[in-house]
Coordinates of C-alpha atoms in Angstrom, one line a residue:
M623 CA 51.7 -5.8 -11.4
I624 CA 52.4 -8.6 -8.9
R625 CA 53.5 -6.0 -6.4
G626 CA 50.3 -4.0 -6.8
V627 CA 48.2 -7.2 -6.3
L628 CA 50.1 -8.0 -3.1
L629 CA 49.7 -4.5 -1.8
F630 CA 46.0 -4.7 -2.5
L631 CA 45.7 -8.0 -0.7
I632 CA 47.6 -6.6 2.3
F633 CA 45.8 -3.3 2.7
S634 CA 42.3 -4.2 1.4
P635 CA 41.2 -5.7 4.7
A636 CA 42.4 -2.7 6.6
L637 CA 40.6 -0.3 4.2
C638 CA 37.4 -2.3 4.5
A639 CA 37.7 -2.3 8.3
A640 CA 38.2 1.5 8.2
Q641 CA 35.2 2.0 6.0
S642 CA 33.1 -0.3 8.2
D643 CA 34.1 1.7 11.3
S644 CA 33.3 4.9 9.6
L645 CA 29.9 3.6 8.5
S646 CA 29.2 2.4 12.0
A647 CA 29.9 5.8 13.4
N648 CA 27.6 7.4 10.9
I649 CA 24.9 4.9 11.6
A650 CA 25.2 5.7 15.3
E651 CA 24.9 9.4 14.6
L652 CA 21.8 8.9 12.4
F653 CA 20.2 6.7 15.0
L654 CA 20.4 9.4 17.6
D655 CA 18.4 11.8 15.3
Q656 CA 15.3 9.8 14.8
P657 CA 12.3 8.6 16.9
A658 CA 12.6 4.8 16.8
P659 CA 13.8 3.1 20.0
G660 CA 15.6 0.3 18.2
A661 CA 17.0 -0.5 14.8
V662 CA 18.8 -3.1 12.7
V663 CA 21.2 -2.3 9.9
I664 CA 23.0 -4.9 7.8
W665 CA 25.3 -4.3 4.9
V666 CA 26.7 -7.2 2.9
Q667 CA 29.0 -7.0 -0.1
N668 CA 31.1 -9.6 -2.0
G669 CA 30.1 -12.3 0.5
S670 CA 31.3 -10.3 3.5
T671 CA 29.4 -8.5 6.2
Y672 CA 30.6 -4.9 6.5
L673 CA 27.9 -3.9 8.9
L674 CA 25.6 -5.6 11.4
E675 CA 24.4 -3.0 13.8
T676 CA 21.5 -3.3 16.3
P677 CA 21.5 0.0 18.1
G678 CA 18.9 1.0 20.7
L679 CA 16.3 -0.9 22.7
A680 CA 14.0 -3.7 21.8
N681 CA 11.7 -2.7 24.6
T682 CA 11.9 0.7 26.4
S683 CA 10.0 -0.2 29.6
E684 CA 12.1 -3.3 30.2
G685 CA 15.3 -1.6 29.1
R686 CA 15.9 -4.7 26.9
R687 CA 18.6 -4.1 24.4
M688 CA 18.7 -5.5 20.8
D689 CA 20.3 -8.9 20.4
P690 CA 21.4 -9.7 16.8
A691 CA 21.0 -13.4 17.5
M692 CA 17.8 -13.6 19.4
T693 CA 15.7 -10.4 19.1
L694 CA 12.8 -11.0 16.7
F695 CA 11.4 -8.1 14.7
R696 CA 8.7 -7.8 12.1
V697 CA 9.8 -7.2 8.5
G698 CA 6.4 -6.2 7.2
S699 CA 5.9 -6.6 3.4
V700 CA 9.5 -7.8 3.0
S701 CA 7.7 -11.0 3.8
K702 CA 6.3 -11.0 0.3
A703 CA 9.8 -11.3 -1.3
V704 CA 10.7 -14.1 1.1
N705 CA 7.3 -15.8 0.4
A706 CA 8.2 -15.8 -3.3
V707 CA 11.2 -18.0 -2.7
G708 CA 9.0 -20.6 -0.9
V709 CA 6.3 -20.5 -3.5
L710 CA 8.7 -20.9 -6.4
N711 CA 10.2 -23.9 -4.5
R712 CA 6.8 -25.5 -4.9
V713 CA 6.9 -24.6 -8.6
E714 CA 10.2 -26.4 -9.1
A715 CA 8.7 -29.4 -7.1
S716 CA 6.1 -29.5 -9.9
L717 CA 3.3 -28.9 -7.4
L718 CA 2.4 -25.5 -8.9
N719 CA 2.4 -24.1 -12.4
L720 CA 3.0 -20.4 -13.0
D721 CA 0.4 -20.2 -15.8
A722 CA -2.3 -22.5 -14.6
D723 CA -5.7 -21.2 -13.5
I724 CA -5.5 -21.1 -9.7
N725 CA -9.1 -22.4 -9.5
S726 CA -7.9 -25.7 -11.0
Y727 CA -6.2 -26.5 -7.6
F728 CA -9.5 -26.4 -5.7
E729 CA -12.8 -28.3 -5.8
Q730 CA -14.6 -25.0 -5.2
P731 CA -13.3 -21.9 -7.1
M732 CA -11.2 -19.5 -5.0
V733 CA -11.7 -16.6 -7.3
V734 CA -14.9 -15.7 -9.0
S735 CA -14.1 -13.6 -12.1
R736 CA -16.2 -11.5 -14.4
F737 CA -13.3 -11.4 -16.8
R738 CA -12.4 -13.8 -19.6
S739 CA -8.8 -14.4 -18.4
P740 CA -8.3 -16.7 -15.4
V741 CA -6.0 -15.6 -12.5
T742 CA -2.7 -17.5 -12.5
L743 CA 0.1 -17.8 -10.0
R744 CA 2.2 -15.6 -12.3
H745 CA -0.4 -12.8 -11.8
L746 CA -0.3 -13.2 -8.1
L747 CA 3.5 -13.0 -8.0
T748 CA 3.5 -9.8 -10.2
H749 CA 0.6 -7.9 -8.5
T750 CA -1.4 -8.2 -11.8
A751 CA -4.3 -10.4 -10.6
G752 CA -6.6 -7.4 -10.5
F753 CA -7.9 -7.6 -6.9
D754 CA -9.6 -4.8 -5.1
D755 CA -7.8 -3.5 -2.0
H756 CA -9.3 -4.5 1.4
F757 CA -8.1 -3.8 5.0
I758 CA -11.1 -4.2 7.4
G759 CA -10.7 -7.2 9.7
K760 CA -7.4 -8.4 8.3
S761 CA -5.7 -8.6 11.8
S762 CA -6.6 -9.9 15.2
R763 CA -5.4 -8.7 18.6
T764 CA -5.1 -12.3 20.0
R765 CA -4.0 -15.6 18.7
G766 CA -7.4 -17.1 19.6
E767 CA -9.2 -14.5 17.5
A768 CA -6.9 -14.9 14.5
L769 CA -8.1 -16.6 11.3
S770 CA -6.0 -19.3 9.7
L771 CA -4.6 -18.5 6.2
R772 CA -7.2 -20.9 4.7
E773 CA -10.1 -19.1 6.6
S774 CA -8.7 -15.7 5.6
M775 CA -8.5 -16.6 1.9
R776 CA -11.9 -18.2 1.9
T777 CA -13.7 -15.4 3.7
Q778 CA -11.8 -12.2 3.1
L779 CA -10.4 -12.4 -0.5
P780 CA -11.4 -9.2 -2.3
D781 CA -13.3 -9.1 -5.6
L782 CA -11.5 -8.8 -8.9
V783 CA -11.9 -5.3 -10.3
M784 CA -9.4 -5.3 -13.1
P785 CA -8.7 -7.9 -15.9
P786 CA -5.9 -10.3 -14.8
G787 CA -2.5 -9.7 -16.3
E788 CA -3.0 -6.2 -17.6
V789 CA -2.4 -3.6 -14.9
A790 CA -0.1 -3.8 -11.9
S791 CA -1.8 -2.9 -8.7
Y792 CA -0.1 -3.8 -5.4
S793 CA -2.1 -6.5 -3.6
N794 CA -1.5 -7.9 -0.1
Y795 CA -4.2 -10.6 -0.7
G796 CA -2.7 -11.5 -4.1
A797 CA 0.6 -12.2 -2.5
A798 CA -1.1 -14.0 0.4
L799 CA -3.0 -16.2 -2.0
S800 CA 0.2 -17.3 -3.6
G801 CA 1.4 -18.5 -0.2
F802 CA -1.9 -20.3 0.4
L803 CA -1.6 -22.1 -2.9
A804 CA 1.8 -23.4 -1.7
E805 CA 0.2 -24.5 1.6
H806 CA -2.7 -26.2 -0.2
V807 CA -0.7 -28.2 -2.7
S808 CA 1.8 -29.2 -0.1
A809 CA -0.8 -30.3 2.5
M810 CA 1.3 -28.5 5.1
E811 CA 0.5 -25.4 7.2
Y812 CA 2.2 -22.4 5.6
S813 CA 4.6 -21.5 8.4
A814 CA 5.8 -25.1 8.8
L815 CA 6.2 -25.3 5.0
M816 CA 8.4 -22.2 4.9
D817 CA 10.4 -23.5 7.8
S818 CA 10.9 -26.8 5.9
V819 CA 11.7 -25.5 2.4
L820 CA 13.5 -22.3 3.2
F821 CA 14.4 -21.3 6.7
R822 CA 16.0 -24.5 8.0
P823 CA 18.0 -25.1 4.8
L824 CA 19.5 -21.5 5.0
G825 CA 20.1 -21.8 8.8
M826 CA 17.5 -19.1 9.6
L827 CA 16.5 -21.0 12.7
H828 CA 14.8 -18.1 14.5
T829 CA 12.7 -16.9 11.5
T830 CA 9.1 -17.8 11.2
F831 CA 5.7 -16.7 9.9
D832 CA 4.0 -17.8 13.2
P833 CA 6.0 -17.0 16.3
D834 CA 5.0 -18.9 19.5
D835 CA 4.6 -17.2 22.9
E836 CA 8.1 -18.0 23.9
Q837 CA 9.5 -16.4 20.8
L838 CA 7.3 -13.3 21.4
D839 CA 9.1 -12.8 24.7
L840 CA 12.1 -11.9 22.6
F841 CA 10.1 -9.6 20.2
M842 CA 11.2 -6.1 19.4
T843 CA 8.2 -4.2 20.6
G844 CA 6.6 -1.9 18.1
Y845 CA 5.7 1.7 19.0
I846 CA 3.6 4.5 17.6
M847 CA 4.2 8.2 18.0
D848 CA 1.4 10.1 19.8
R849 CA 1.1 13.4 21.7
G850 CA 2.6 11.8 24.8
G851 CA 5.6 10.4 23.0
L852 CA 6.0 6.7 22.2
T853 CA 3.3 4.2 23.0
A854 CA 4.0 0.5 23.0
L855 CA 1.9 -1.8 20.8
D856 CA 0.9 -5.4 21.6
Y857 CA 1.9 -8.0 19.0
D858 CA -1.1 -8.7 16.8
F859 CA -1.8 -11.4 14.3
V860 CA -2.1 -10.7 10.6
H861 CA -4.5 -12.9 8.7
D862 CA -2.8 -12.6 5.2
S863 CA 0.4 -13.9 6.7
P864 CA 2.5 -14.6 3.6
A865 CA 2.1 -10.9 2.7
G866 CA 3.4 -9.4 6.0
S867 CA 3.7 -11.5 9.1
M868 CA 7.3 -12.8 9.0
V869 CA 9.5 -12.2 12.0
S870 CA 13.3 -12.6 12.0
T871 CA 16.6 -11.7 13.7
A872 CA 19.5 -9.7 12.5
N873 CA 21.7 -12.7 12.1
D874 CA 19.0 -14.6 10.1
M875 CA 18.5 -11.6 7.7
E876 CA 22.2 -11.5 7.2
R877 CA 22.1 -15.1 6.1
F878 CA 19.2 -14.4 3.8
L879 CA 21.0 -11.4 2.2
K880 CA 24.1 -13.5 1.5
A881 CA 22.0 -16.4 0.1
M882 CA 20.2 -14.0 -2.3
L883 CA 23.4 -12.3 -3.5
T884 CA 25.6 -15.5 -3.9
R885 CA 25.1 -17.4 -7.1
H886 CA 24.1 -21.0 -6.6
A887 CA 23.7 -20.5 -2.8
L888 CA 20.0 -21.3 -2.8
E889 CA 20.7 -24.2 -5.2
A890 CA 23.3 -25.6 -2.9
A891 CA 20.9 -25.4 0.0
G892 CA 18.2 -27.2 -2.0
V893 CA 15.9 -24.2 -2.0
L894 CA 15.9 -22.9 -5.6
S895 CA 17.8 -23.6 -8.7
E896 CA 20.1 -20.8 -9.9
E897 CA 17.9 -20.5 -13.0
M898 CA 14.8 -20.0 -10.9
R899 CA 16.6 -17.5 -8.6
E900 CA 17.5 -15.4 -11.7
E901 CA 14.0 -15.7 -13.1
M902 CA 12.6 -14.5 -9.7
L903 CA 14.8 -11.5 -9.6
S904 CA 14.4 -10.5 -13.3
V905 CA 11.6 -8.2 -14.5
Q906 CA 8.5 -10.3 -15.1
F907 CA 6.1 -7.4 -15.7
T908 CA 6.3 -3.8 -16.7
H909 CA 3.6 -1.5 -18.1
H910 CA 5.9 -0.4 -20.9
P911 CA 9.5 -1.4 -21.7
D912 CA 10.7 2.2 -21.8
L913 CA 9.5 3.1 -18.3
S914 CA 11.6 2.9 -15.2
G915 CA 10.9 0.1 -12.7
G916 CA 9.2 -3.2 -12.9
V917 CA 8.5 -6.3 -10.8
G918 CA 10.0 -9.7 -10.7
F919 CA 8.2 -12.4 -8.7
L920 CA 7.3 -10.2 -5.8
W921 CA 10.7 -8.5 -6.0
N922 CA 10.5 -4.8 -7.1
H923 CA 12.9 -3.2 -9.6
L924 CA 13.9 0.5 -9.3
E925 CA 16.7 2.9 -10.0
Y926 CA 18.5 4.7 -7.2
G927 CA 21.5 6.9 -7.4
G928 CA 22.6 5.5 -10.8
H929 CA 22.2 1.9 -9.7
S930 CA 19.7 -0.8 -10.5
V931 CA 18.1 -2.1 -7.3
I932 CA 15.9 -5.1 -6.6
G933 CA 14.1 -5.3 -3.3
H934 CA 11.1 -4.6 -1.2
D935 CA 10.0 -2.3 1.6
G936 CA 7.8 -3.2 4.5
G937 CA 5.5 -1.1 6.7
Y938 CA 3.0 -1.9 9.5
I939 CA 2.1 -0.3 12.7
G940 CA 5.2 -0.5 14.9
T941 CA 7.6 -1.4 12.1
A942 CA 9.3 -0.2 8.9
S943 CA 11.9 -2.1 6.9
R944 CA 13.8 -2.2 3.7
L945 CA 15.6 -5.1 1.9
W946 CA 17.6 -4.0 -1.2
L947 CA 19.9 -5.9 -3.5
I948 CA 22.3 -4.1 -5.8
P949 CA 23.4 -7.1 -8.1
E950 CA 25.9 -5.1 -10.2
Q951 CA 27.9 -4.4 -7.0
N952 CA 27.2 -7.8 -5.4
A953 CA 25.9 -5.8 -2.4
G954 CA 22.7 -5.6 -0.4
F955 CA 21.4 -4.2 2.8
F956 CA 18.5 -4.6 5.3
V957 CA 17.3 -1.9 7.6
A958 CA 14.4 -2.1 10.1
V959 CA 13.1 0.0 13.0
N960 CA 10.3 -0.5 15.5
I961 CA 8.1 2.4 14.5
M962 CA 6.3 3.0 11.2
D963 CA 8.6 5.8 10.1
F964 CA 11.0 5.7 7.1
S965 CA 13.2 8.7 8.0
F966 CA 16.0 6.7 9.5
I967 CA 15.7 4.0 6.8
N968 CA 15.9 6.7 4.0
R969 CA 19.0 8.3 5.5
V970 CA 20.7 5.0 6.0
T971 CA 19.9 4.2 2.4
D972 CA 21.5 7.4 1.2
L973 CA 24.6 6.6 3.3
L974 CA 25.1 3.1 2.1
M975 CA 24.3 3.7 -1.5
G976 CA 26.7 6.6 -1.5
T977 CA 29.5 4.2 -0.8
L978 CA 29.0 2.5 -4.1
P979 CA 30.9 3.7 -7.2
V980 CA 28.9 4.6 -10.3
G981 CA 30.7 2.7 -13.0
E982 CA 30.2 1.8 -16.6
N983 CA 27.4 -0.6 -15.9
S984 CA 25.5 1.8 -13.7
I985 CA 22.6 3.9 -14.9
G986 CA 23.8 7.3 -15.8
D987 CA 22.3 10.4 -17.4
T988 CA 22.9 9.7 -21.1
R989 CA 19.7 11.2 -22.4
S990 CA 19.4 13.4 -25.4
L991 CA 16.5 15.6 -26.6
P992 CA 13.5 13.4 -27.2
V993 CA 12.5 12.8 -30.8
R994 CA 8.9 13.8 -31.3
F995 CA 6.3 11.4 -32.6
S996 CA 3.7 12.9 -34.9
D997 CA 0.3 11.7 -36.0
R998 CA -3.2 13.3 -36.2
R999 CA -4.1 12.4 -32.6
P1000 CA -4.4 15.6 -30.5
V1001 CA -2.4 15.8 -27.2
A1002 CA -5.6 16.7 -25.5
D1003 CA -6.7 13.0 -25.8
F1004 CA -4.1 12.3 -23.0
A1005 CA -5.2 15.2 -20.7
G1006 CA -7.5 14.4 -17.8
S1007 CA -7.8 13.4 -14.2
W1008 CA -6.3 10.1 -13.0
R1009 CA -6.4 8.1 -9.8
N1010 CA -3.8 5.5 -8.6
T1011 CA -5.3 2.0 -9.1
R1012 CA -4.4 1.0 -5.5
Y1013 CA -7.4 2.0 -3.5
T1014 CA -10.5 0.4 -1.9
R1015 CA -13.4 0.3 -4.3
N1016 CA -16.0 -1.9 -2.6
S1017 CA -15.7 -1.3 1.1
F1018 CA -16.0 1.5 3.8
T1019 CA -12.3 2.3 3.8
K1020 CA -12.7 4.0 0.4
F1021 CA -12.8 7.2 2.4
G1022 CA -9.0 6.8 2.5
V1023 CA -9.0 8.4 -0.9
L1024 CA -10.9 11.4 0.5
A1025 CA -8.3 11.7 3.3
G1026 CA -5.3 11.4 0.9
I1027 CA -4.2 8.1 2.4
M1028 CA -4.5 6.1 -0.8
G1029 CA -5.6 6.5 -4.4
Q1030 CA -3.5 9.5 -5.2
E1031 CA -5.0 11.7 -7.9
L1032 CA -3.3 13.8 -10.5
T1033 CA -4.2 15.8 -13.6
T1034 CA -2.5 16.0 -16.9
G1035 CA -3.0 19.1 -19.0
V1036 CA -2.0 20.6 -22.4
E1037 CA 0.4 23.5 -23.0
S1038 CA 0.7 25.2 -26.4
D1039 CA -1.3 22.4 -28.0
T1040 CA 1.8 20.2 -28.3
L1041 CA 3.1 19.6 -24.7
L1042 CA 1.5 17.5 -22.0
T1043 CA 1.9 18.7 -18.5
L1044 CA 2.3 16.4 -15.5
P1045 CA 2.7 17.6 -11.9
R1046 CA 6.0 16.9 -10.2
P1047 CA 5.9 15.6 -6.6
G1048 CA 7.2 18.8 -5.2
G1049 CA 6.4 21.7 -7.4
D1050 CA 6.2 22.7 -11.0
D1051 CA 5.0 20.5 -13.9
H1052 CA 6.9 18.2 -16.2
R1053 CA 6.6 19.5 -19.8
M1054 CA 6.3 16.3 -21.9
V1055 CA 6.5 15.6 -25.7
R1056 CA 5.0 12.6 -27.4
T1057 CA 7.7 10.2 -28.4
G1058 CA 5.6 7.2 -29.4
P1059 CA 1.9 6.3 -30.0
L1060 CA 1.3 6.1 -26.2
L1061 CA 4.7 7.3 -24.8
F1062 CA 5.7 10.8 -23.5
E1063 CA 9.1 12.1 -22.3
S1064 CA 9.9 15.1 -20.3
L1065 CA 11.9 17.9 -21.9
D1066 CA 13.3 18.8 -18.5
D1067 CA 14.8 15.6 -17.2
G1068 CA 14.0 12.7 -19.5
Y1069 CA 11.3 11.2 -17.2
K1070 CA 8.9 9.0 -19.2
I1071 CA 5.2 8.1 -18.9
A1072 CA 3.0 5.9 -21.0
F1073 CA -0.7 5.4 -21.6
R1074 CA -3.0 2.5 -22.2
E1075 CA -5.6 2.6 -25.0
E1076 CA -8.7 0.4 -25.1
N1077 CA -11.2 0.6 -28.0
G1078 CA -9.8 4.0 -29.1
R1079 CA -10.1 5.5 -25.6
I1080 CA -7.2 6.3 -23.3
T1081 CA -8.0 4.4 -20.0
H1082 CA -4.8 4.4 -17.9
L1083 CA -1.7 6.5 -17.2
Y1084 CA 1.5 4.6 -16.3
T1085 CA 4.0 6.7 -14.4
T1086 CA 6.5 3.8 -13.8
G1087 CA 6.6 0.1 -14.8
T1088 CA 4.4 -0.8 -11.8
A1089 CA 2.5 2.4 -11.0
A1090 CA -0.9 2.8 -12.8
F1091 CA -3.6 5.5 -12.7
E1092 CA -7.1 5.0 -14.0
R1093 CA -8.9 7.8 -15.9
L1094 CA -11.6 9.5 -13.8
H1095 CA -14.8 11.0 -14.9
P1096 CA -14.8 14.7 -13.9
L1097 CA -17.6 14.0 -11.4
E1098 CA -15.4 11.4 -9.7
R1099 CA -12.6 13.8 -8.7
V1100 CA -11.8 13.9 -5.0
R1101 CA -11.8 17.7 -4.7
L1102 CA -15.3 17.9 -6.0
H1103 CA -16.5 15.3 -3.5
Q1104 CA -14.6 16.9 -0.6
F1105 CA -16.5 20.1 -1.4
L1106 CA -19.9 18.3 -1.8
L1107 CA -19.5 16.5 1.5
L1108 CA -18.2 19.5 3.4
F1109 CA -21.0 21.7 2.0
G1110 CA -23.7 19.0 2.6
N1111 CA -22.7 18.4 6.2
L1112 CA -22.6 22.1 7.0
F1113 CA -25.9 22.7 5.2
F1114 CA -27.8 20.0 7.1
L1115 CA -26.1 20.9 10.4
L1116 CA -27.3 24.5 10.0
I1117 CA -30.8 23.4 9.0
A1118 CA -31.1 21.0 11.9
G1119 CA -29.6 23.4 14.4
G1120 CA -31.7 26.3 13.0
Y1121 CA -35.0 24.4 13.2
L1122 CA -34.2 23.2 16.7
L1123 CA -33.4 26.8 17.8
R1124 CA -36.6 28.0 16.2
M1125 CA -38.7 25.5 18.0
A1126 CA -36.9 26.2 21.3
I1127 CA -37.5 29.9 21.0
R1128 CA -41.2 29.4 20.3
R1129 CA -41.5 27.0 23.2
F1130 CA -39.7 29.5 25.5
G1131 CA -42.1 32.2 24.3
R1132 CA -44.9 29.7 25.2
K1133 CA -45.9 29.5 21.6
E1134 CA -46.6 26.1 20.0
P1135 CA -43.5 25.1 18.1
V1136 CA -45.3 24.3 14.8
L1137 CA -43.5 23.6 11.6
S1138 CA -45.2 23.1 8.3
A1139 CA -45.4 19.7 6.8
A1140 CA -42.6 20.5 4.4
G1141 CA -40.6 22.0 7.3
W1142 CA -40.9 18.7 9.3
S1143 CA -39.6 16.8 6.3
E1144 CA -36.7 19.2 5.9
F1145 CA -35.9 18.9 9.6
S1146 CA -36.0 15.1 9.4
V1147 CA -33.7 15.0 6.4
A1148 CA -31.2 17.4 8.1
G1149 CA -31.5 15.6 11.4
F1150 CA -30.7 12.2 10.2
Y1151 CA -27.8 13.4 8.1
T1152 CA -26.5 15.3 11.1
L1153 CA -26.9 12.3 13.4
S1154 CA -24.9 10.3 10.8
L1155 CA -22.2 13.0 10.9
L1156 CA -22.1 12.9 14.7
F1157 CA -21.8 9.1 14.9
T1158 CA -19.0 9.2 12.2
T1159 CA -17.1 11.9 14.0
A1160 CA -17.4 10.1 17.3
G1161 CA -16.2 6.9 15.6
F1162 CA -13.1 8.6 14.3
L1163 CA -12.3 10.4 17.5
T1164 CA -12.6 7.2 19.6
T1165 CA -10.7 4.9 17.3
P1166 CA -7.0 4.8 18.1
A1167 CA -4.7 6.3 15.5
Y1168 CA -2.9 3.0 14.9
E1169 CA -6.2 1.3 14.0
L1170 CA -6.9 4.0 11.5
Q1171 CA -3.4 3.5 10.0
I1172 CA -4.2 -0.2 9.2
G1173 CA -7.7 0.6 7.8
F1174 CA -9.7 -0.8 10.8
G1175 CA -7.6 -4.0 10.7
Y1176 CA -9.4 -5.3 13.8
G1177 CA -12.9 -4.5 12.5
V1178 CA -15.0 -1.4 12.3
P1179 CA -16.1 0.1 15.6
W1180 CA -19.9 0.0 16.4
L1181 CA -20.3 3.8 16.1
F1182 CA -19.9 3.6 12.4
Y1183 CA -22.8 1.1 12.0
P1184 CA -25.6 3.7 12.7
A1185 CA -23.6 6.3 10.8
V1186 CA -24.0 4.3 7.5
I1187 CA -27.6 3.4 8.1
L1188 CA -29.0 6.8 9.1
P1189 CA -28.6 8.3 5.5
Y1190 CA -31.3 5.9 4.3
A1191 CA -33.7 7.5 6.7
A1192 CA -32.7 10.9 5.4
I1193 CA -33.3 9.8 1.8
G1194 CA -36.7 8.4 2.8
F1195 CA -37.7 11.8 4.2
T1196 CA -36.3 13.4 1.1
I1197 CA -38.8 11.4 -1.0
Q1198 CA -41.5 12.5 1.4
L1199 CA -40.4 16.1 0.9
A1200 CA -40.6 15.7 -2.9
V1201 CA -44.2 14.4 -2.6
R1202 CA -45.1 17.4 -0.4
I1203 CA -43.5 19.9 -2.8
F1204 CA -45.6 18.4 -5.6
R1205 CA -48.9 18.0 -3.8
E1206 CA -49.1 20.8 -1.2
K1207 CA -49.9 24.4 -1.9
Q1208 CA -46.9 26.6 -0.9
S1209 CA -45.6 30.0 -1.7
R1210 CA -43.1 30.1 -4.6
L1211 CA -40.3 31.0 -2.2
R1212 CA -41.2 28.1 0.1
K1213 CA -41.2 25.7 -2.8
L1214 CA -37.9 27.0 -4.0
W1215 CA -36.3 26.5 -0.6
S1216 CA -37.7 23.0 -0.2
S1217 CA -36.5 22.1 -3.7
G1218 CA -33.0 23.3 -2.8
V1219 CA -33.1 21.0 0.3
L1220 CA -34.3 18.2 -1.9
L1221 CA -31.5 18.8 -4.5
V1222 CA -28.7 19.0 -1.9
S1223 CA -30.0 15.9 -0.2
L1224 CA -30.0 13.9 -3.4
V1225 CA -26.5 15.0 -4.4
F1226 CA -25.2 14.5 -0.9
F1227 CA -26.6 11.0 -0.7
L1228 CA -25.1 10.1 -4.1
S1229 CA -21.7 11.3 -2.9
L1230 CA -22.0 9.3 0.3
T1231 CA -22.9 6.2 -1.8
Y1232 CA -20.0 6.7 -4.1
W1233 CA -17.6 6.6 -1.1
N1234 CA -19.3 3.6 0.5
L1235 CA -20.4 5.7 3.4
V1236 CA -23.9 4.4 3.1
G1237 CA -24.9 0.8 3.6
W1238 CA -23.1 -2.2 5.0
K1239 CA -19.8 -2.0 3.1
F1240 CA -17.7 -3.5 5.9

């Protein structure tokens, strides 16, 4: 026994070094087969760093290489997980209460709610506050244009659209508001606060939420892929900074990983007690205890390769990142690249997670056939159309649902009266049996979903502990509206073009280009809708792709302003057309045609209104 221990102590460092060398070689090979100019890969286990790689370039035009000690890079939404540490520090300092109404900290309410329950810090830290999603104007190109955190929270905070504490819906502004609360009660600017309570105590001396110009000279430039290859992006300033503006170095992220994985390390540094660290990393909210996944205090829980993982991903134009902890293995890693592309990150994740043994405490496939739950409720009650709750409801960027960028939709159906069907991401359907009043399990792989019932009606579908879908009325389905908008635009384009051509032919033939009164109304309706389409098309064609990726983060270009006003003129002439149909004598065929134009205009306008493509929803 003693001999075995001695042999392990002698050869273990050599084995670890060999594994590290092998991983380094694999990382180098993966890096060559991806588009990002530069990357950071850190792998920590049992208090030791097995990998700290910074391959590639921080800036291609300068030929500047990555420096693990000095090169700053964005971590995107990984900022949220770091923000949680600082906010909970304020909780332990008795400056914040997890369950107090956040409006109680302000003379003027921060959140105006139409719901009975107040918004609390616990809701903000678990993405359950119920905020709408909003993207327009959340970033600035220059420091001078940037809003302070206080200004951003006071002027850009979205409306509440769901009751607090009931449904998880990822929210940048909710996370940012938690940081603003910490700033407000501490009477200290947010970046300085985080430096004081977190970064300096952990020795993260180059990490900040507000880099100065000298620090930005060392920044890992972000890039975007376009037809000409890689295009460099200037550093911009994110207004909801606690949710995504942290910059750090490889060495600093190594320190943070070790502090998060080592028991009592945060406590020893005076940052958080061990009890609060464990509470932060434990599941604080899940839609159903039998579903996979959940959320701690801004730390996500998931299962991967038989392991329980706690962490966060980050993505913004010019950056993508991932910070994962695997507590059962006392391991964790951080990966970042300077392009918003997760292909390298996903492959590195597979590589690193593949080195971990799947032991007794890991999550294995121990499922058995599901036990059916029976009552009189038909399975058809759970069939329907559903939309992911994370999408913009009250602003112009709701069109992202139409484009498939957000608000994913899916449909559940019924098979043989007893099975519920749910689409798989890549192909055929799950066949699911009911195993509880609101719980279903797949016969094929044990995957589980749950539903929410309110006043006898099924209102939500939960596909994981944090992913929620709201029930749609059949008239809200995106495919229907895609057809309506496509048909309407083509219909009015053809009418406007046809009437213009008719008038041009008559003028060319030296005939007076006269239209009937109803014809002029129809031409006006079609003309204004067509002008709106042309302005919209011009707006999208002239807006850089990276601005579209962040939902008009710098504001909506002026071309969209007339695009959303012109439909009002069209509906005005639609009313005029209705009056003329009713009052003027016309042939039956003419009235039928005019009535068709009227009907299409009304339906088209209603669809535009539903998607916030009419009016000043900026």
